[in-house]
GROMACS .gro file of C-alpha atoms in nm:
model
  369
    1UNK     CA    1  -9.209   2.187  -7.398
    2UNK     CA    2  -9.530   2.303  -7.558
    3UNK     CA    3  -9.829   2.105  -7.643
    4UNK     CA    4  -9.818   1.858  -7.930
    5UNK     CA    5 -10.000   1.795  -8.261
    6UNK     CA    6  -9.984   1.498  -8.477
    7UNK     CA    7 -10.132   1.552  -8.826
    8UNK     CA    8 -10.217   1.223  -8.988
    9UNK     CA    9  -9.933   1.017  -8.844
   10UNK     CA   10  -9.916   0.634  -8.799
   11UNK     CA   11  -9.936   0.458  -8.470
   12UNK     CA   12  -9.665   0.340  -8.248
   13UNK     CA   13  -9.719   0.060  -7.982
   14UNK     CA   14  -9.701   0.193  -7.637
   15UNK     CA   15  -9.350   0.105  -7.483
   16UNK     CA   16  -9.332  -0.002  -7.112
   17UNK     CA   17  -9.184   0.314  -6.987
   18UNK     CA   18  -9.489   0.517  -7.100
   19UNK     CA   19  -9.760   0.289  -6.957
   20UNK     CA   20  -9.974   0.436  -6.681
   21UNK     CA   21  -9.814   0.407  -6.346
   22UNK     CA   22  -9.444   0.345  -6.481
   23UNK     CA   23  -9.336   0.661  -6.336
   24UNK     CA   24  -9.402   1.031  -6.284
   25UNK     CA   25  -9.468   1.265  -6.559
   26UNK     CA   26  -9.562   1.622  -6.608
   27UNK     CA   27  -9.856   1.715  -6.840
   28UNK     CA   28 -10.024   1.455  -7.046
   29UNK     CA   29  -9.740   1.224  -7.110
   30UNK     CA   30  -9.939   1.022  -7.372
   31UNK     CA   31 -10.161   1.133  -7.664
   32UNK     CA   32 -10.358   0.822  -7.746
   33UNK     CA   33 -10.573   0.736  -8.031
   34UNK     CA   34 -10.941   0.762  -8.043
   35UNK     CA   35 -11.013   0.386  -8.026
   36UNK     CA   36 -10.838   0.350  -7.693
   37UNK     CA   37 -11.141   0.390  -7.470
   38UNK     CA   38 -11.308   0.181  -7.214
   39UNK     CA   39 -11.400  -0.107  -7.462
   40UNK     CA   40 -11.036  -0.108  -7.580
   41UNK     CA   41 -10.922  -0.142  -7.214
   42UNK     CA   42 -11.170  -0.416  -7.144
   43UNK     CA   43 -11.073  -0.611  -7.453
   44UNK     CA   44 -10.719  -0.611  -7.350
   45UNK     CA   45 -10.582  -0.471  -7.699
   46UNK     CA   46 -10.268  -0.264  -7.673
   47UNK     CA   47 -10.302   0.106  -7.643
   48UNK     CA   48 -10.099   0.336  -7.897
   49UNK     CA   49  -9.957   0.665  -7.911
   50UNK     CA   50  -9.878   0.915  -8.170
   51UNK     CA   51  -9.650   1.127  -7.968
   52UNK     CA   52  -9.515   1.006  -7.611
   53UNK     CA   53  -9.410   1.336  -7.432
   54UNK     CA   54  -9.243   1.431  -7.111
   55UNK     CA   55  -9.179   1.053  -7.022
   56UNK     CA   56  -8.996   1.085  -6.676
   57UNK     CA   57  -8.643   0.943  -6.652
   58UNK     CA   58  -8.562   1.098  -6.302
   59UNK     CA   59  -8.551   0.780  -6.121
   60UNK     CA   60  -8.184   0.739  -6.059
   61UNK     CA   61  -8.204   0.363  -5.968
   62UNK     CA   62  -8.410   0.257  -6.281
   63UNK     CA   63  -8.218   0.457  -6.512
   64UNK     CA   64  -7.873   0.456  -6.363
   65UNK     CA   65  -7.686   0.339  -6.670
   66UNK     CA   66  -7.831   0.595  -6.909
   67UNK     CA   67  -7.782   0.869  -6.665
   68UNK     CA   68  -7.433   0.784  -6.591
   69UNK     CA   69  -7.362   0.812  -6.958
   70UNK     CA   70  -7.486   1.171  -6.948
   71UNK     CA   71  -7.212   1.242  -6.689
   72UNK     CA   72  -6.957   1.213  -6.985
   73UNK     CA   73  -7.086   1.526  -7.130
   74UNK     CA   74  -6.899   1.853  -7.106
   75UNK     CA   75  -6.962   2.038  -6.789
   76UNK     CA   76  -7.174   2.309  -6.915
   77UNK     CA   77  -7.438   2.088  -7.069
   78UNK     CA   78  -7.465   1.826  -6.772
   79UNK     CA   79  -7.792   1.768  -6.604
   80UNK     CA   80  -7.625   1.812  -6.264
   81UNK     CA   81  -7.331   2.028  -6.223
   82UNK     CA   82  -7.205   2.297  -5.974
   83UNK     CA   83  -7.207   2.550  -6.242
   84UNK     CA   84  -7.572   2.472  -6.332
   85UNK     CA   85  -7.786   2.699  -6.121
   86UNK     CA   86  -8.078   2.461  -6.161
   87UNK     CA   87  -7.899   2.208  -5.954
   88UNK     CA   88  -7.922   2.444  -5.655
   89UNK     CA   89  -8.311   2.456  -5.658
   90UNK     CA   90  -8.299   2.190  -5.377
   91UNK     CA   91  -8.567   1.942  -5.540
   92UNK     CA   92  -8.657   1.802  -5.874
   93UNK     CA   93  -8.836   2.021  -6.134
   94UNK     CA   94  -8.939   1.740  -6.361
   95UNK     CA   95  -8.795   1.794  -6.712
   96UNK     CA   96  -8.600   2.081  -6.606
   97UNK     CA   97  -8.321   1.968  -6.373
   98UNK     CA   98  -8.422   1.605  -6.464
   99UNK     CA   99  -8.416   1.424  -6.791
  100UNK     CA  100  -8.733   1.342  -6.999
  101UNK     CA  101  -8.787   1.135  -7.306
  102UNK     CA  102  -8.994   1.211  -7.605
  103UNK     CA  103  -9.120   0.943  -7.843
  104UNK     CA  104  -9.184   1.077  -8.186
  105UNK     CA  105  -9.326   0.938  -8.522
  106UNK     CA  106  -9.303   1.120  -8.853
  107UNK     CA  107  -9.504   1.448  -8.857
  108UNK     CA  108  -9.501   1.502  -8.461
  109UNK     CA  109  -9.481   1.879  -8.376
  110UNK     CA  110  -9.368   2.066  -8.070
  111UNK     CA  111  -9.532   2.417  -8.120
  112UNK     CA  112  -9.352   2.742  -8.073
  113UNK     CA  113  -9.229   2.844  -7.726
  114UNK     CA  114  -8.940   2.953  -7.508
  115UNK     CA  115  -8.828   2.736  -7.227
  116UNK     CA  116  -8.967   2.775  -6.876
  117UNK     CA  117  -8.828   3.093  -6.740
  118UNK     CA  118  -8.601   3.127  -7.042
  119UNK     CA  119  -8.354   2.890  -6.920
  120UNK     CA  120  -8.114   2.707  -7.165
  121UNK     CA  121  -8.212   2.351  -7.266
  122UNK     CA  122  -8.017   2.054  -7.420
  123UNK     CA  123  -8.179   1.810  -7.652
  124UNK     CA  124  -8.021   1.488  -7.794
  125UNK     CA  125  -8.167   1.295  -8.066
  126UNK     CA  126  -8.121   0.915  -8.005
  127UNK     CA  127  -8.253   0.827  -8.340
  128UNK     CA  128  -8.304   0.647  -8.571
  129UNK     CA  129  -8.479   0.931  -8.763
  130UNK     CA  130  -8.418   1.301  -8.789
  131UNK     CA  131  -8.606   1.620  -8.643
  132UNK     CA  132  -8.624   1.945  -8.806
  133UNK     CA  133  -8.564   2.265  -8.592
  134UNK     CA  134  -8.672   2.616  -8.628
  135UNK     CA  135  -8.560   2.897  -8.399
  136UNK     CA  136  -8.555   3.262  -8.365
  137UNK     CA  137  -8.316   3.477  -8.142
  138UNK     CA  138  -8.432   3.591  -7.808
  139UNK     CA  139  -8.420   3.959  -7.901
  140UNK     CA  140  -8.717   3.887  -8.133
  141UNK     CA  141  -8.952   3.708  -7.891
  142UNK     CA  142  -9.173   4.034  -7.863
  143UNK     CA  143  -9.226   4.063  -8.237
  144UNK     CA  144  -9.350   3.687  -8.227
  145UNK     CA  145  -9.549   3.771  -7.929
  146UNK     CA  146  -9.717   4.059  -8.120
  147UNK     CA  147  -9.791   3.822  -8.408
  148UNK     CA  148  -9.967   3.578  -8.158
  149UNK     CA  149 -10.167   3.880  -8.026
  150UNK     CA  150 -10.273   3.975  -8.377
  151UNK     CA  151 -10.404   3.606  -8.435
  152UNK     CA  152 -10.581   3.590  -8.096
  153UNK     CA  153 -10.345   3.326  -7.977
  154UNK     CA  154 -10.190   3.329  -7.629
  155UNK     CA  155  -9.818   3.340  -7.660
  156UNK     CA  156  -9.744   3.160  -7.330
  157UNK     CA  157 -10.010   2.906  -7.323
  158UNK     CA  158 -10.141   2.880  -7.664
  159UNK     CA  159 -10.031   2.638  -7.956
  160UNK     CA  160  -9.894   2.821  -8.237
  161UNK     CA  161  -9.670   2.731  -8.534
  162UNK     CA  162  -9.514   3.033  -8.719
  163UNK     CA  163  -9.547   3.073  -9.082
  164UNK     CA  164  -9.203   3.135  -9.237
  165UNK     CA  165  -9.314   3.362  -9.508
  166UNK     CA  166  -9.491   3.573  -9.238
  167UNK     CA  167  -9.158   3.586  -9.027
  168UNK     CA  168  -8.956   3.679  -9.360
  169UNK     CA  169  -9.203   3.969  -9.419
  170UNK     CA  170  -9.165   4.090  -9.056
  171UNK     CA  171  -8.788   4.071  -9.097
  172UNK     CA  172  -8.759   3.813  -8.813
  173UNK     CA  173  -8.441   3.597  -8.877
  174UNK     CA  174  -8.505   3.226  -8.849
  175UNK     CA  175  -8.259   2.940  -8.807
  176UNK     CA  176  -8.357   2.624  -8.958
  177UNK     CA  177  -8.169   2.301  -8.929
  178UNK     CA  178  -8.169   1.921  -8.921
  179UNK     CA  179  -8.095   1.729  -8.608
  180UNK     CA  180  -7.956   1.380  -8.694
  181UNK     CA  181  -7.914   1.089  -8.466
  182UNK     CA  182  -7.646   1.164  -8.220
  183UNK     CA  183  -7.663   1.542  -8.252
  184UNK     CA  184  -7.699   1.766  -7.938
  185UNK     CA  185  -7.894   2.080  -7.971
  186UNK     CA  186  -7.815   2.357  -7.743
  187UNK     CA  187  -8.105   2.622  -7.705
  188UNK     CA  188  -7.967   2.931  -7.561
  189UNK     CA  189  -8.146   3.159  -7.297
  190UNK     CA  190  -8.474   3.269  -7.429
  191UNK     CA  191  -8.445   3.143  -7.765
  192UNK     CA  192  -8.790   3.095  -7.947
  193UNK     CA  193  -8.799   2.752  -8.129
  194UNK     CA  194  -9.038   2.496  -8.255
  195UNK     CA  195  -8.948   2.132  -8.371
  196UNK     CA  196  -9.110   1.854  -8.597
  197UNK     CA  197  -9.006   1.510  -8.652
  198UNK     CA  198  -8.917   1.399  -8.995
  199UNK     CA  199  -8.862   1.046  -8.913
  200UNK     CA  200  -8.924   0.782  -8.628
  201UNK     CA  201  -8.710   0.923  -8.339
  202UNK     CA  202  -8.638   0.929  -7.965
  203UNK     CA  203  -8.526   1.244  -7.789
  204UNK     CA  204  -8.394   1.323  -7.447
  205UNK     CA  205  -8.398   1.682  -7.312
  206UNK     CA  206  -8.342   1.888  -6.993
  207UNK     CA  207  -8.269   2.246  -6.879
  208UNK     CA  208  -7.951   2.413  -6.778
  209UNK     CA  209  -7.892   2.759  -6.610
  210UNK     CA  210  -7.552   2.890  -6.669
  211UNK     CA  211  -7.416   3.099  -6.379
  212UNK     CA  212  -7.421   3.419  -6.565
  213UNK     CA  213  -7.599   3.766  -6.501
  214UNK     CA  214  -7.785   3.751  -6.840
  215UNK     CA  215  -7.937   3.400  -6.756
  216UNK     CA  216  -8.047   3.509  -6.407
  217UNK     CA  217  -8.183   3.832  -6.538
  218UNK     CA  218  -8.384   3.675  -6.823
  219UNK     CA  219  -8.532   3.418  -6.574
  220UNK     CA  220  -8.639   3.670  -6.315
  221UNK     CA  221  -8.784   3.901  -6.591
  222UNK     CA  222  -8.994   3.609  -6.728
  223UNK     CA  223  -9.105   3.525  -6.368
  224UNK     CA  224  -9.241   3.887  -6.335
  225UNK     CA  225  -9.389   3.874  -6.687
  226UNK     CA  226  -9.555   3.528  -6.591
  227UNK     CA  227  -9.700   3.682  -6.262
  228UNK     CA  228  -9.853   3.980  -6.457
  229UNK     CA  229 -10.019   3.735  -6.711
  230UNK     CA  230 -10.130   3.493  -6.439
  231UNK     CA  231  -9.900   3.207  -6.547
  232UNK     CA  232  -9.728   2.995  -6.299
  233UNK     CA  233  -9.356   3.005  -6.331
  234UNK     CA  234  -9.203   2.654  -6.305
  235UNK     CA  235  -8.899   2.781  -6.132
  236UNK     CA  236  -8.987   2.963  -5.817
  237UNK     CA  237  -8.728   3.241  -5.852
  238UNK     CA  238  -8.754   3.390  -5.497
  239UNK     CA  239  -8.685   3.046  -5.323
  240UNK     CA  240  -8.421   2.974  -5.600
  241UNK     CA  241  -8.251   3.314  -5.532
  242UNK     CA  242  -8.211   3.218  -5.158
  243UNK     CA  243  -8.079   2.892  -5.260
  244UNK     CA  244  -7.810   3.041  -5.466
  245UNK     CA  245  -7.710   3.279  -5.183
  246UNK     CA  246  -7.689   2.986  -4.935
  247UNK     CA  247  -7.510   2.728  -5.156
  248UNK     CA  248  -7.312   2.920  -5.431
  249UNK     CA  249  -6.996   3.153  -5.420
  250UNK     CA  250  -7.055   3.425  -5.692
  251UNK     CA  251  -6.746   3.591  -5.833
  252UNK     CA  252  -6.952   3.749  -6.128
  253UNK     CA  253  -7.020   4.133  -6.002
  254UNK     CA  254  -7.324   4.152  -6.240
  255UNK     CA  255  -7.477   3.827  -6.115
  256UNK     CA  256  -7.404   3.911  -5.754
  257UNK     CA  257  -7.591   4.241  -5.772
  258UNK     CA  258  -7.886   4.102  -5.931
  259UNK     CA  259  -7.930   3.827  -5.674
  260UNK     CA  260  -7.858   4.059  -5.390
  261UNK     CA  261  -8.136   4.311  -5.515
  262UNK     CA  262  -8.371   4.000  -5.545
  263UNK     CA  263  -8.295   3.904  -5.177
  264UNK     CA  264  -8.327   4.266  -5.051
  265UNK     CA  265  -8.686   4.291  -5.214
  266UNK     CA  266  -8.761   3.956  -5.073
  267UNK     CA  267  -8.661   4.057  -4.712
  268UNK     CA  268  -8.861   4.397  -4.736
  269UNK     CA  269  -9.167   4.220  -4.858
  270UNK     CA  270  -9.150   3.965  -4.562
  271UNK     CA  271  -9.083   4.254  -4.297
  272UNK     CA  272  -9.370   4.461  -4.432
  273UNK     CA  273  -9.608   4.141  -4.425
  274UNK     CA  274  -9.495   4.081  -4.082
  275UNK     CA  275  -9.548   4.418  -3.942
  276UNK     CA  276  -9.905   4.411  -4.086
  277UNK     CA  277  -9.997   4.089  -3.938
  278UNK     CA  278  -9.870   4.202  -3.604
  279UNK     CA  279 -10.072   4.516  -3.621
  280UNK     CA  280 -10.362   4.291  -3.666
  281UNK     CA  281 -10.283   4.118  -3.349
  282UNK     CA  282 -10.257   3.783  -3.519
  283UNK     CA  283  -9.991   3.504  -3.411
  284UNK     CA  284  -9.718   3.393  -3.659
  285UNK     CA  285  -9.635   3.022  -3.598
  286UNK     CA  286  -9.295   2.879  -3.688
  287UNK     CA  287  -9.313   2.623  -3.975
  288UNK     CA  288  -8.941   2.588  -4.065
  289UNK     CA  289  -8.810   2.491  -4.398
  290UNK     CA  290  -8.575   2.185  -4.482
  291UNK     CA  291  -8.322   2.216  -4.758
  292UNK     CA  292  -8.518   1.981  -4.983
  293UNK     CA  293  -8.874   2.129  -4.905
  294UNK     CA  294  -9.067   2.242  -5.213
  295UNK     CA  295  -9.149   2.587  -5.278
  296UNK     CA  296  -9.508   2.677  -5.216
  297UNK     CA  297  -9.754   2.842  -5.452
  298UNK     CA  298 -10.086   3.028  -5.404
  299UNK     CA  299 -10.392   2.797  -5.444
  300UNK     CA  300 -10.584   3.063  -5.634
  301UNK     CA  301 -10.343   3.267  -5.839
  302UNK     CA  302 -10.042   3.018  -5.846
  303UNK     CA  303  -9.793   3.284  -5.763
  304UNK     CA  304  -9.502   3.188  -5.537
  305UNK     CA  305  -9.549   3.227  -5.163
  306UNK     CA  306  -9.238   3.265  -4.986
  307UNK     CA  307  -9.182   3.257  -4.602
  308UNK     CA  308  -9.522   3.358  -4.485
  309UNK     CA  309  -9.773   3.097  -4.568
  310UNK     CA  310 -10.161   3.186  -4.528
  311UNK     CA  311 -10.316   2.829  -4.458
  312UNK     CA  312 -10.667   2.730  -4.433
  313UNK     CA  313 -10.853   2.384  -4.413
  314UNK     CA  314 -11.047   2.334  -4.759
  315UNK     CA  315 -11.186   1.995  -4.867
  316UNK     CA  316 -11.018   1.828  -4.570
  317UNK     CA  317 -10.683   1.961  -4.700
  318UNK     CA  318 -10.449   2.235  -4.589
  319UNK     CA  319 -10.427   2.492  -4.863
  320UNK     CA  320 -10.170   2.780  -4.885
  321UNK     CA  321 -10.274   3.109  -5.014
  322UNK     CA  322 -10.072   3.433  -5.083
  323UNK     CA  323 -10.172   3.747  -4.883
  324UNK     CA  324 -10.374   3.912  -5.146
  325UNK     CA  325 -10.583   3.610  -5.221
  326UNK     CA  326 -10.614   3.530  -4.847
  327UNK     CA  327 -10.749   3.887  -4.768
  328UNK     CA  328 -10.993   3.852  -5.055
  329UNK     CA  329 -11.140   3.565  -4.865
  330UNK     CA  330 -11.120   3.726  -4.518
  331UNK     CA  331 -10.978   4.084  -4.488
  332UNK     CA  332 -10.903   4.021  -4.107
  333UNK     CA  333 -10.727   3.702  -4.197
  334UNK     CA  334 -10.844   3.558  -3.860
  335UNK     CA  335 -10.976   3.235  -4.035
  336UNK     CA  336 -10.611   3.163  -4.156
  337UNK     CA  337 -10.317   3.001  -3.978
  338UNK     CA  338 -10.028   3.212  -4.060
  339UNK     CA  339  -9.685   3.019  -4.071
  340UNK     CA  340  -9.330   3.137  -4.108
  341UNK     CA  341  -9.064   2.935  -4.276
  342UNK     CA  342  -8.794   3.174  -4.147
  343UNK     CA  343  -8.727   3.402  -3.862
  344UNK     CA  344  -8.643   3.754  -4.011
  345UNK     CA  345  -8.289   3.747  -3.842
  346UNK     CA  346  -8.232   3.408  -4.025
  347UNK     CA  347  -8.281   3.591  -4.351
  348UNK     CA  348  -8.071   3.878  -4.262
  349UNK     CA  349  -7.779   3.641  -4.181
  350UNK     CA  350  -7.797   3.471  -4.515
  351UNK     CA  351  -7.827   3.815  -4.688
  352UNK     CA  352  -7.513   3.952  -4.489
  353UNK     CA  353  -7.330   3.620  -4.537
  354UNK     CA  354  -7.376   3.659  -4.926
  355UNK     CA  355  -7.059   3.829  -5.041
  356UNK     CA  356  -6.897   3.876  -5.367
  357UNK     CA  357  -6.603   3.637  -5.402
  358UNK     CA  358  -6.304   3.829  -5.532
  359UNK     CA  359  -5.997   3.663  -5.659
  360UNK     CA  360  -5.670   3.808  -5.502
  361UNK     CA  361  -5.420   3.937  -5.743
  362UNK     CA  362  -5.123   3.713  -5.791
  363UNK     CA  363  -4.807   3.839  -5.595
  364UNK     CA  364  -4.489   3.850  -5.808
  365UNK     CA  365  -4.147   3.872  -5.645
  366UNK     CA  366  -3.973   4.211  -5.702
  367UNK     CA  367  -3.586   4.205  -5.710
  368UNK     CA  368  -3.290   4.346  -5.878
  369UNK     CA  369  -3.252   4.257  -6.246
   0.00000   0.00000   0.00000
């Protein structure tokens, strides 16, 4: 989710699961009070939080009883499901295909945002207090984007809380509702939303990717929009598309065509880059790719780097860059080691094997009546 703000709220003692080193987390998992500095640490006083965000619950051994309870949910909202596209990424995207916890006190706010790559999300209020939600249909995200631009706020990375009167004057519809303990909120693809805690409450949340052409198209569209705005996409859509082609049997013609087109563009890009490197007389070394390997992103522009990796040693570490950023450093690419995750014939085989799954028509016996 977005960044958090806590206007004039009381303090909550820090629970064990949010203490430093108690598990992985994304972003700043703890917003601490001003007095929790070095002196506080030396004096041994407990730390306090105003809003504990993105507390990681992905450890299946530590949280097995709780995660097992979530398997009782309907298939379309489960964290792991064959019908959830995010289950086929191949590795954990913290907070997306894993569960995260949010610890809230009255007044905590999650500013306006759309989910990463416009995927759906599920949010359950554990209680004991209530949360207030505001949401706007996906079709109006452009209008809210324009309002952010007018107010010099970055829509993708800024912190913004819409004024309801302004939205009314702009004829932007707003859904407003209370999430009580035990209530599950489903945020559909691309829905703009912002949330505030009315009482003391704990929420768990994760993302879901329905196997539909609309969801895939919106995820891919936001991937391209992020790239143009210089924002990293949490879901590596090229790697993701190849994973779907390898693992999922698609029967939806619309979804099949979208994935097929994405694969084709990826193959063409890889082949053109390979031809260019060969003309430069540079070797391409085989790197390989295991099913659970994490997708790479460029060290400089953070765009996804698929198949051909341009590697150079930097600060005693091997750093991956995309071709454009690598050529800005060295147009000849001779200072880079170029690694290939796939042979071109491997990608071609996956592409050819990815076929639309059609259901045969049922045969009925024909006889005399």
